[in-house]
mmCIF file of C-alpha atoms in Angstrom:
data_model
loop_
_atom_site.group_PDB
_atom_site.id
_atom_site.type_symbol
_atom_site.label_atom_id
_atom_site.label_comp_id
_atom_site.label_asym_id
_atom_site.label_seq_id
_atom_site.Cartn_x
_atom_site.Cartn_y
_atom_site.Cartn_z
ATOM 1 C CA UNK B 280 0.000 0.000 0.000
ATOM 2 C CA UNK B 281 1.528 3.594 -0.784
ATOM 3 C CA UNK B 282 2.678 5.127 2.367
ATOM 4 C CA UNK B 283 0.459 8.077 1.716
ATOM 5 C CA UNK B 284 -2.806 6.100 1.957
ATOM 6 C CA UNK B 285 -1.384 3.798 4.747
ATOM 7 C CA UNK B 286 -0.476 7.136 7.176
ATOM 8 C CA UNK B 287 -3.798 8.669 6.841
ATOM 9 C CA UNK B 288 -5.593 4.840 7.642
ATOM 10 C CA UNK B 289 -3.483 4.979 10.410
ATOM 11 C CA UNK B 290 -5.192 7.770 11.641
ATOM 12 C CA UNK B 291 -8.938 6.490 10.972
ATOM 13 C CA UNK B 292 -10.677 4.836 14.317
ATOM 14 C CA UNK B 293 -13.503 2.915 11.360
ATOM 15 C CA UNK B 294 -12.593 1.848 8.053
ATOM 16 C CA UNK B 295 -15.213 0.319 5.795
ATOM 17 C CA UNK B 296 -14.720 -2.058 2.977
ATOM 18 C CA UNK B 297 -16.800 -2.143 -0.162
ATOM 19 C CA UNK B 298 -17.037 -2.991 -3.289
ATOM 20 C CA UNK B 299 -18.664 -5.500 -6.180
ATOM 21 C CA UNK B 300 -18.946 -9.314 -5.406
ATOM 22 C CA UNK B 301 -15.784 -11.116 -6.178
ATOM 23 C CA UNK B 302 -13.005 -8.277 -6.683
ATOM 24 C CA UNK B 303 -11.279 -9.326 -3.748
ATOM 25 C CA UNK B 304 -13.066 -7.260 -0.572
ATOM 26 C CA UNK B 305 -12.109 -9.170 2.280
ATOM 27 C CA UNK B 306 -8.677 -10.127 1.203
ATOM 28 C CA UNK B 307 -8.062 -6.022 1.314
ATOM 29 C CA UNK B 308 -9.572 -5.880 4.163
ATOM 30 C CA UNK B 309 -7.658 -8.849 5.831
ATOM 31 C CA UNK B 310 -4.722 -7.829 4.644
ATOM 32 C CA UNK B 311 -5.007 -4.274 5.869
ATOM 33 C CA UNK B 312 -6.104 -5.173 9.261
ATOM 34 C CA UNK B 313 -2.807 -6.973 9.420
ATOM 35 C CA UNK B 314 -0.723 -3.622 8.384
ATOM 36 C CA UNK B 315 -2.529 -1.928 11.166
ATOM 37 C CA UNK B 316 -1.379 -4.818 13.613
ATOM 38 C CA UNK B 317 2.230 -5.637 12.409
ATOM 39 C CA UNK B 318 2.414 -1.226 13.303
ATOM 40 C CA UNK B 319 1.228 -2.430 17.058
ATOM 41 C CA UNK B 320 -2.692 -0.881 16.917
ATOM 42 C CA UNK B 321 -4.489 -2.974 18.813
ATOM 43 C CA UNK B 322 -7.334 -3.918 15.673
ATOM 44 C CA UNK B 323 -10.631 -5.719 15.294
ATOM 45 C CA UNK B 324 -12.286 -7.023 11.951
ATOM 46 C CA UNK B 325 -15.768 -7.644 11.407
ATOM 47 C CA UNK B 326 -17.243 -9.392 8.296
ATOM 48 C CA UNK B 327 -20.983 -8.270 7.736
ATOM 49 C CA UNK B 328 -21.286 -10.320 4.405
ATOM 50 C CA UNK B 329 -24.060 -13.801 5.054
ATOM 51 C CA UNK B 330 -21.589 -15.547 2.367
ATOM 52 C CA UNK B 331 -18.509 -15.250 5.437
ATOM 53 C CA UNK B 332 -14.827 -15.615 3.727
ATOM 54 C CA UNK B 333 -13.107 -13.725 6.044
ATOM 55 C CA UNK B 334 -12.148 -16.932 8.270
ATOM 56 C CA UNK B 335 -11.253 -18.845 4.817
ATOM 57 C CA UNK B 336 -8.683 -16.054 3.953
ATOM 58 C CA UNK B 337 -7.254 -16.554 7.577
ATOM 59 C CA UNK B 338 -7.568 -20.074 6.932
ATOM 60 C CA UNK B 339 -8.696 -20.090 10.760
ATOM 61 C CA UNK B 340 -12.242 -20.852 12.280
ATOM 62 C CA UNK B 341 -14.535 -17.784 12.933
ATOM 63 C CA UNK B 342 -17.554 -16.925 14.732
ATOM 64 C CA UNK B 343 -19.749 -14.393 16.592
ATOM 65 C CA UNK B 344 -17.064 -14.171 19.182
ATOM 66 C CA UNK B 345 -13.907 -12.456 19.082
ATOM 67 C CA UNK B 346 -11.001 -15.208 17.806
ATOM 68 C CA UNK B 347 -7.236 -13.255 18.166
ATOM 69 C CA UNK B 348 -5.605 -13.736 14.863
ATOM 70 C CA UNK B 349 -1.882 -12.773 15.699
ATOM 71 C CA UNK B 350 -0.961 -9.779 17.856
ATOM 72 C CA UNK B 351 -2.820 -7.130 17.863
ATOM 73 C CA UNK B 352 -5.285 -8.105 15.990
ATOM 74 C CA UNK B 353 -9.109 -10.128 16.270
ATOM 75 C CA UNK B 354 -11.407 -11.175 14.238
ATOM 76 C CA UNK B 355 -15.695 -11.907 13.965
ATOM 77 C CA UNK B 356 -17.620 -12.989 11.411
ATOM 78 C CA UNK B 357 -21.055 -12.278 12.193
ATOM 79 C CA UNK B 358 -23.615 -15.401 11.668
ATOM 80 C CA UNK B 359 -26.813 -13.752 10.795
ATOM 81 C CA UNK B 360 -29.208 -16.739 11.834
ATOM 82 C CA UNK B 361 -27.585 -16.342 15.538
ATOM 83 C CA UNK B 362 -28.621 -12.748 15.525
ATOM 84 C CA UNK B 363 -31.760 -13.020 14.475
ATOM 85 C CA UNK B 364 -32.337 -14.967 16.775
ATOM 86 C CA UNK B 365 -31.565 -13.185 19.696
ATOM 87 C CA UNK B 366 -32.544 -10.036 18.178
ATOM 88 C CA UNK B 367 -35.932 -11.685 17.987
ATOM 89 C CA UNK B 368 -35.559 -13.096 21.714
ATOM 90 C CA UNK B 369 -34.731 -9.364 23.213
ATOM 91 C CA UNK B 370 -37.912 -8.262 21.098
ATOM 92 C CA UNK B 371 -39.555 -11.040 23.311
ATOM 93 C CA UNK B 372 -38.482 -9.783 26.756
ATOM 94 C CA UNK B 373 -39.498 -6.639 25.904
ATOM 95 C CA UNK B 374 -42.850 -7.168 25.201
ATOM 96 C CA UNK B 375 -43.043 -9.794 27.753
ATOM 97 C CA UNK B 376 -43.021 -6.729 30.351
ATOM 98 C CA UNK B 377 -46.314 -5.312 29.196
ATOM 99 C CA UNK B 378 -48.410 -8.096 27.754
ATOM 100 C CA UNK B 379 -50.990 -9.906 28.745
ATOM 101 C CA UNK B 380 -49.662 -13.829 29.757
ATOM 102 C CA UNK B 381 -52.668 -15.304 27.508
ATOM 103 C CA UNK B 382 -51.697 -13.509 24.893
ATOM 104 C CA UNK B 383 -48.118 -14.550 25.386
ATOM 105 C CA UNK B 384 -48.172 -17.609 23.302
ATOM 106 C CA UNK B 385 -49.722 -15.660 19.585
ATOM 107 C CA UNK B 386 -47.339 -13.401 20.091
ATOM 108 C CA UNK B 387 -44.561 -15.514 20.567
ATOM 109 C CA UNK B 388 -45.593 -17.145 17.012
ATOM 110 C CA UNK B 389 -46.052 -13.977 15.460
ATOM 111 C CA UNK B 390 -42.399 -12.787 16.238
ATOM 112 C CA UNK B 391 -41.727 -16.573 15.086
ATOM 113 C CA UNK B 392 -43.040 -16.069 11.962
ATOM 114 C CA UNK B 393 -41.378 -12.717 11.509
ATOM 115 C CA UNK B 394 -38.396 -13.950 11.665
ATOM 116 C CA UNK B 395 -38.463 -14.934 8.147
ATOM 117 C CA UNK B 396 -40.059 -11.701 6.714
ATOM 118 C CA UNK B 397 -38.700 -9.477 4.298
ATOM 119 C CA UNK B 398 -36.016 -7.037 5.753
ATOM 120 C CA UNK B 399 -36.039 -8.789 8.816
ATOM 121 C CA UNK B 400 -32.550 -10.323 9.009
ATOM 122 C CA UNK B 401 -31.245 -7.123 7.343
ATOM 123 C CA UNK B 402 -33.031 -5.254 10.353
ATOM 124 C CA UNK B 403 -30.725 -7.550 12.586
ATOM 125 C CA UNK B 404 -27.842 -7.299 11.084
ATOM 126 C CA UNK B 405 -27.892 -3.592 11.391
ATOM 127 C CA UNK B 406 -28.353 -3.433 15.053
ATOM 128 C CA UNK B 407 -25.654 -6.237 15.588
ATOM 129 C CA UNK B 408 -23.220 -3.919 13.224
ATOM 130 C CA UNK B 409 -24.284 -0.694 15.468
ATOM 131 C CA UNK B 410 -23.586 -2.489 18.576
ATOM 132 C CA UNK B 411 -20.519 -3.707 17.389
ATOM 133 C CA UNK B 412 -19.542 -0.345 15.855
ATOM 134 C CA UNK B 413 -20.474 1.820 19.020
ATOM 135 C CA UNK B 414 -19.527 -0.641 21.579
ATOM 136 C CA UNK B 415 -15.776 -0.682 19.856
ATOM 137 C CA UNK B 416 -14.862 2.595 21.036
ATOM 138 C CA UNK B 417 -14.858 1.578 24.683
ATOM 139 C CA UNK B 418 -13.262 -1.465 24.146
ATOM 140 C CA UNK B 419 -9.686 -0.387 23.512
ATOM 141 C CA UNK B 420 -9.580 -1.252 19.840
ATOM 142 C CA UNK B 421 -7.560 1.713 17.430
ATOM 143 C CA UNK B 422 -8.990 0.414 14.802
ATOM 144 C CA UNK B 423 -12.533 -1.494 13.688
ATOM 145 C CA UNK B 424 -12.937 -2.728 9.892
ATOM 146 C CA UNK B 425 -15.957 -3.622 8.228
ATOM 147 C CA UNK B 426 -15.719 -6.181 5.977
ATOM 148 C CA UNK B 427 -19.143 -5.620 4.054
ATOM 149 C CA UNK B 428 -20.898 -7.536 1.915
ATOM 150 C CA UNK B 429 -21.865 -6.503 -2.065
ATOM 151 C CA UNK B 430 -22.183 -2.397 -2.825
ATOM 152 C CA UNK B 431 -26.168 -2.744 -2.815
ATOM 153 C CA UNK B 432 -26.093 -4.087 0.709
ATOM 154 C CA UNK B 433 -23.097 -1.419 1.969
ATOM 155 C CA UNK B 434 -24.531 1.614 0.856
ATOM 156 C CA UNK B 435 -27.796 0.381 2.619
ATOM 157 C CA UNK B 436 -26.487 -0.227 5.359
ATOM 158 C CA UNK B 437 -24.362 3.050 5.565
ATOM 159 C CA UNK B 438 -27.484 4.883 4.938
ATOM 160 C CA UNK B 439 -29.955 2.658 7.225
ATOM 161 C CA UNK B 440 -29.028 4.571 10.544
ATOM 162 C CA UNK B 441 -30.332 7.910 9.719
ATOM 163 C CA UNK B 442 -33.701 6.620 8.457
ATOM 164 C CA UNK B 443 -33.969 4.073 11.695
ATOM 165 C CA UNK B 444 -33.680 7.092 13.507
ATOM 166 C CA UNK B 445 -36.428 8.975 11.511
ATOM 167 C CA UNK B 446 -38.476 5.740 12.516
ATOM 168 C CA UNK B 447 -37.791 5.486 16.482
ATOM 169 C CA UNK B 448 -38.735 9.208 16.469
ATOM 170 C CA UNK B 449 -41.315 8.450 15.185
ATOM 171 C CA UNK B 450 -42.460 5.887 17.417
ATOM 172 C CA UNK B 451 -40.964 7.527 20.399
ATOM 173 C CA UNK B 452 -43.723 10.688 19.543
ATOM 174 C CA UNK B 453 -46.098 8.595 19.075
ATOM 175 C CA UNK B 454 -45.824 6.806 22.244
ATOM 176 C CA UNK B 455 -45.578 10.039 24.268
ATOM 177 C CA UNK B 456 -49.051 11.096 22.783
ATOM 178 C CA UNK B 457 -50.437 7.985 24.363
ATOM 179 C CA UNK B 458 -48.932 8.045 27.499
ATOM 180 C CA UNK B 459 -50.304 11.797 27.835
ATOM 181 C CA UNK B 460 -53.629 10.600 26.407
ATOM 182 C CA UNK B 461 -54.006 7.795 28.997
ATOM 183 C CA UNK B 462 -52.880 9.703 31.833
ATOM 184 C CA UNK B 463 -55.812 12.791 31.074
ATOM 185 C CA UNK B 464 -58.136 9.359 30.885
ATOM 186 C CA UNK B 465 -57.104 8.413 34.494
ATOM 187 C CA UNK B 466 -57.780 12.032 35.737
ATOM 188 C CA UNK B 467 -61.036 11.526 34.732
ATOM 189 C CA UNK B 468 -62.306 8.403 35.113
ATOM 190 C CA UNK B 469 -64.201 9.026 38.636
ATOM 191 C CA UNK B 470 -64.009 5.237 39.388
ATOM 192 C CA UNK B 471 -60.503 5.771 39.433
ATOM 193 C CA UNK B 472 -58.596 4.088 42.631
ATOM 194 C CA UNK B 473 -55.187 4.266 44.418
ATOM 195 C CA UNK B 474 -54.250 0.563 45.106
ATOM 196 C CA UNK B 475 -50.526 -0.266 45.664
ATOM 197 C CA UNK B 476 -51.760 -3.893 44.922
ATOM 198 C CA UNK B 477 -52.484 -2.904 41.040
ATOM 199 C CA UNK B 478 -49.596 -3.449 38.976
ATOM 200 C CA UNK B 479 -47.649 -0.091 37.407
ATOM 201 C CA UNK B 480 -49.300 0.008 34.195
ATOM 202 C CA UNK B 481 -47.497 3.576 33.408
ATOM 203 C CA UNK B 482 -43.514 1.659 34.122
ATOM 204 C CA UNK B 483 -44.482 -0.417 31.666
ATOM 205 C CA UNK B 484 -44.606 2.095 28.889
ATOM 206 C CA UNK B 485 -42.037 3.704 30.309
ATOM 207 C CA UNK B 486 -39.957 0.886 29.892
ATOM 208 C CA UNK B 487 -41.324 0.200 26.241
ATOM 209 C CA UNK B 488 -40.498 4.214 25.566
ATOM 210 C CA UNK B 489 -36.707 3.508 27.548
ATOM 211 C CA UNK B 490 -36.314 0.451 25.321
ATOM 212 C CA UNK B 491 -36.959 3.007 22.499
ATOM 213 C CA UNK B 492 -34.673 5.786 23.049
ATOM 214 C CA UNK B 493 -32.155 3.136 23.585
ATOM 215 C CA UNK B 494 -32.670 2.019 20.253
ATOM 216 C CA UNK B 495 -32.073 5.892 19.060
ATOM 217 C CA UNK B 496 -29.003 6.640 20.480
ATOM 218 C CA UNK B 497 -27.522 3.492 19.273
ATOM 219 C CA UNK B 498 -28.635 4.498 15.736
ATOM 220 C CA UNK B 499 -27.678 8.610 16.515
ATOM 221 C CA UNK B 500 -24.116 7.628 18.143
ATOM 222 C CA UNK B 501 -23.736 4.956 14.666
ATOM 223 C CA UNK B 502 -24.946 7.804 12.342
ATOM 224 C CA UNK B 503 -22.128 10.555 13.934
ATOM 225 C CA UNK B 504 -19.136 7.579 14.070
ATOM 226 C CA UNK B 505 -19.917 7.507 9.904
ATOM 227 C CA UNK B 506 -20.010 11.024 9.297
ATOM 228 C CA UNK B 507 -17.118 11.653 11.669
ATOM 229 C CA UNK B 508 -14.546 11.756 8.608
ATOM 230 C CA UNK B 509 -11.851 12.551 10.727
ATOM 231 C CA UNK B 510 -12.314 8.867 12.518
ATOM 232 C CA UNK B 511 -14.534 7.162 9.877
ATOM 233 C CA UNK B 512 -12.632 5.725 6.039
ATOM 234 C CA UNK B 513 -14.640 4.168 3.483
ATOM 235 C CA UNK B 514 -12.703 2.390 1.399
ATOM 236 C CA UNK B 515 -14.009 0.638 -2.519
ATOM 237 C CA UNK B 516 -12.187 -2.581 -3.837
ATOM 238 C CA UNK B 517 -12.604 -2.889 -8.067
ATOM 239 C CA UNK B 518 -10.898 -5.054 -10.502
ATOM 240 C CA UNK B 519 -10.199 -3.362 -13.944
ATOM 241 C CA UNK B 520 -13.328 -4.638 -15.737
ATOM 242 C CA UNK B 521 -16.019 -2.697 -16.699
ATOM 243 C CA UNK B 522 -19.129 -3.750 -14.613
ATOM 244 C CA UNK B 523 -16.874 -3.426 -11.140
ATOM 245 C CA UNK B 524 -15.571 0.033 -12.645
ATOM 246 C CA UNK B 525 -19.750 1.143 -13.089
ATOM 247 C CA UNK B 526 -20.508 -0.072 -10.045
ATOM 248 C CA UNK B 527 -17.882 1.744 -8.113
ATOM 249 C CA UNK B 528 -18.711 4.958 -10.198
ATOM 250 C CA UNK B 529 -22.292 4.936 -8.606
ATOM 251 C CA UNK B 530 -21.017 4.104 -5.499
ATOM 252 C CA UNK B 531 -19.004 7.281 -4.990
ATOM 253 C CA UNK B 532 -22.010 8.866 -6.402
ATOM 254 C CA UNK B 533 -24.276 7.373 -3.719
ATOM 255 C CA UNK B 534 -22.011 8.167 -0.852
ATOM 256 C CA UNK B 535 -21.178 11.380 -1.700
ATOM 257 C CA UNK B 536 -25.187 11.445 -2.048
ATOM 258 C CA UNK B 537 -25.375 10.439 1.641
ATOM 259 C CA UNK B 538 -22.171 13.127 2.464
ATOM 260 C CA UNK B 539 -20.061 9.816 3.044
ATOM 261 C CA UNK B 540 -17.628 10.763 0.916
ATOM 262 C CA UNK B 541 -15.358 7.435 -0.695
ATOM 263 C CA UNK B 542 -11.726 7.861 0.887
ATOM 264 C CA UNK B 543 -10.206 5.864 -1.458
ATOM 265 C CA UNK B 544 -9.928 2.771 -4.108
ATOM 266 C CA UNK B 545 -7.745 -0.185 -4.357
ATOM 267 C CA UNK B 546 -7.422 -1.357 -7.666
ATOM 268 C CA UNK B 547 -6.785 -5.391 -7.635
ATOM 269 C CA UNK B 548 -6.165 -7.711 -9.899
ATOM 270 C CA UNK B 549 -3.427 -5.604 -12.399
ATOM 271 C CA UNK B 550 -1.878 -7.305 -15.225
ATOM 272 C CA UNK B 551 1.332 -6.387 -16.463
ATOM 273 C CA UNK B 552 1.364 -4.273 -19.518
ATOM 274 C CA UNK B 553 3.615 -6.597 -21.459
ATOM 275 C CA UNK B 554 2.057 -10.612 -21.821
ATOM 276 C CA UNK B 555 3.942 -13.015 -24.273
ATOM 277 C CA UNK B 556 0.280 -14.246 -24.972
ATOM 278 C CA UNK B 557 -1.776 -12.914 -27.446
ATOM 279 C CA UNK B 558 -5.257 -13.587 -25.403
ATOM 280 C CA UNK B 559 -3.327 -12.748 -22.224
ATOM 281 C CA UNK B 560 -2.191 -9.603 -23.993
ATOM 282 C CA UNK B 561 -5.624 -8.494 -25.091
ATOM 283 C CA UNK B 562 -6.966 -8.534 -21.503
ATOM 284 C CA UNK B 563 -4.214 -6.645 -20.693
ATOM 285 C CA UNK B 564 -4.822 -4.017 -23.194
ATOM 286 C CA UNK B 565 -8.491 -4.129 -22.047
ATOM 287 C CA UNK B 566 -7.523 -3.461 -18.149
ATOM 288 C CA UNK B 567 -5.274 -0.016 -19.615
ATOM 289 C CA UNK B 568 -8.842 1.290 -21.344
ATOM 290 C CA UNK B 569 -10.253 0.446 -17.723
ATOM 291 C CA UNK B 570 -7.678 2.117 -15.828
ATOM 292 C CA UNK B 571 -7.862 4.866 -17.916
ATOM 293 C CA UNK B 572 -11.418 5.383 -18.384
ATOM 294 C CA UNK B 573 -11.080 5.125 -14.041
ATOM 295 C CA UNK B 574 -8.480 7.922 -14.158
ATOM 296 C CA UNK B 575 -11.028 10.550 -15.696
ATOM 297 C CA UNK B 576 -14.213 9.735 -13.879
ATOM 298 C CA UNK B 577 -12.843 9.329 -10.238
ATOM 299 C CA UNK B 578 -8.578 10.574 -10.736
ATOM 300 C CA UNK B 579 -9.313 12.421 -7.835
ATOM 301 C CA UNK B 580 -10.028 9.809 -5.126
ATOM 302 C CA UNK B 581 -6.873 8.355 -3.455
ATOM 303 C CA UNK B 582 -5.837 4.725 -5.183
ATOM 304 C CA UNK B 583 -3.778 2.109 -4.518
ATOM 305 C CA UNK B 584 -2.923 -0.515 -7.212
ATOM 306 C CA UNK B 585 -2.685 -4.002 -6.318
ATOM 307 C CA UNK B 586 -0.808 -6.490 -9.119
ATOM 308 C CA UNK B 587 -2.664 -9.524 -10.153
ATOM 309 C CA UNK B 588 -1.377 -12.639 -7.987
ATOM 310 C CA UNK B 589 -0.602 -16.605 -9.037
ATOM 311 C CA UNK B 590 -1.878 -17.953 -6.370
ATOM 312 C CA UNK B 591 -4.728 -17.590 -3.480
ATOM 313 C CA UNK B 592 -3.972 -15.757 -0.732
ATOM 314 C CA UNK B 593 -4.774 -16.873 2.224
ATOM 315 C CA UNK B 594 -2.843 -16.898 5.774
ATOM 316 C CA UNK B 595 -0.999 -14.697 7.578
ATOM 317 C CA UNK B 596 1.949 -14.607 5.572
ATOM 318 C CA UNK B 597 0.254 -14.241 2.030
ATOM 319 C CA UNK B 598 -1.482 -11.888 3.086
ATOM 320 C CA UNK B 599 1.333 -9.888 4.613
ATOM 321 C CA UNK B 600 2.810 -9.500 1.304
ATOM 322 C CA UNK B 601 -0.426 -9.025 -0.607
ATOM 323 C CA UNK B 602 0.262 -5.392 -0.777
#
């Protein structure tokens, strides 16, 4: 990696890293978590993507827990059938505290069935990533990077904590309207007693509305972390093809859409200029029109180029010299 880009990485607390399916995400991202711990920053690296390599290019066993890789540095892949499930499960608990214990058991087969609806799991994921993403700032770590699954599901996800914050708002109004509403009902309902025997209706919504701006801080302390460019990178992997090159061109368009500006590419995957093949050759000459054609439409973003490799890389050492 050029020294350049590496120094001002250095300096970033949360580094994303994105890109089109295939061009070789989470080996960048592996292999830069590993520059930040052979320079002794303590790191952690989190793979958001449901189709989990990150462990493969390790070639080590990884799970929901933290598994140390080599000094300095840990690693998670997070198993989105675990969290949903325990996202699910808190969802239970919490409206265990102020529902009805017949209606206990439809409920518990509603939130089963839910499970499995659209936007669920995404819905999961999220939290899980905010958690993770919040909770690593008070847990010693200089750096966090996100490996990320395909662009589509990235810039979603980069853009999902300002509009889940829209939505608790939401929800947080409208449950103060009812709690005021109910309260002027008790006033005058004449019938109305003081027993210490009846349960605390009222700390039961207040619980539901605590549970709630819970839920909004985690999404309004995730939402500053990723427009915090002085602490926050977001970083776009491409091969010199065309279809990775369009994607990453909207991508930068998207982000800058969502002022998340792109803070640099790595270009993987180069081929020498000179083959002694003629087919070899012509894909050569085809990466140059890429490379160029990348030049004019995003020149201005900080790149590093990355040569095309013989062989997989995977392990510590392989990926040490990877850049």
């Amino acid at each position: 990696m050029t020294i350049m880009m590496l120094d001002n990485l250095l300096e970033k607390k949360v580094v994303f890293v994105g890109g089109k399916g295939g061009v070789g995400k989470t080996t960048s991202a592996a292999a830069l978590a590993i520059q930040f711990a052979s320079h002794q920053h303590k790191t952690l690296i989190i793979s958001t993507d449901p189709a989990h390599s990150l462990g493969d290019v390790f070639n080590q066993p990884l799970s929901n827990n933290e598994t140390q890789i080599m000094d300095n540095l840990h690693a998670i892949e997070l198993d989105p059938h675990e969290i949903i499930h325990r996202h699910f499960a808190q969802v239970e608990r919490t409206l265990s505290a102020y529902s009805k214990p017949e209606m206990m058991p439809k409920l518990r087969d509603f939130l089963k069935s839910s499970q499995h609806a659209p936007g669920a799991e995404e819905a999961a994921m999220l939290e899980a990533i905010c958690q993770q993403l919040v909770s690593a700032q008070s847990r010693n770590y200089q750096h966090v990077i996100f490996d990320t699954a395909p662009t589509g599901h990235t810039l979603r996800l980069l853009s999902l904590p300002e509009m889940m914050q829209a939505w608790t708002d939401g929800l947080l109004a409208q449950q103060r309207r009812q709690g005021k509403l109910r309260q002027a009902a008790q006033n005058l309902d004449k019938q109305a007693r003081f027993n210490p025997l009846l349960p605390k209706t009222e700390n039961r919504w207040e619980q539901a509305i605590r549970v709630l701006e819970k839920r909004r801080q985690l999404f309004a302390d995730t939402r500053t972390i990723l427009h915090d460019q002085t602490q926050t990178a977001i970083l776009l992997v491409l091969i010199p093809e065309n279809l990775p090159l369009y994607e990453t061109q909207r991508a930068v368009k998207q982000l800058e859409h969502h002022d998340l500006p792109c803070a640099g590419l790595i270009i993987n995957q180069i081929m020498a200029d000179q083959q002694s093949d003629d087919f070899w050759q012509q894909r050569a000459n085809r990466q140059q029109l890429v490379l160029e054609e990348l030049q004019q439409s995003l020149g201005y973003l900080p790149q590093h180029k990355i040569a095309l490799h013989n062989d997989d890389i995977r392990g510590i050492s392989a990926l040490q010299g990877f850049w």
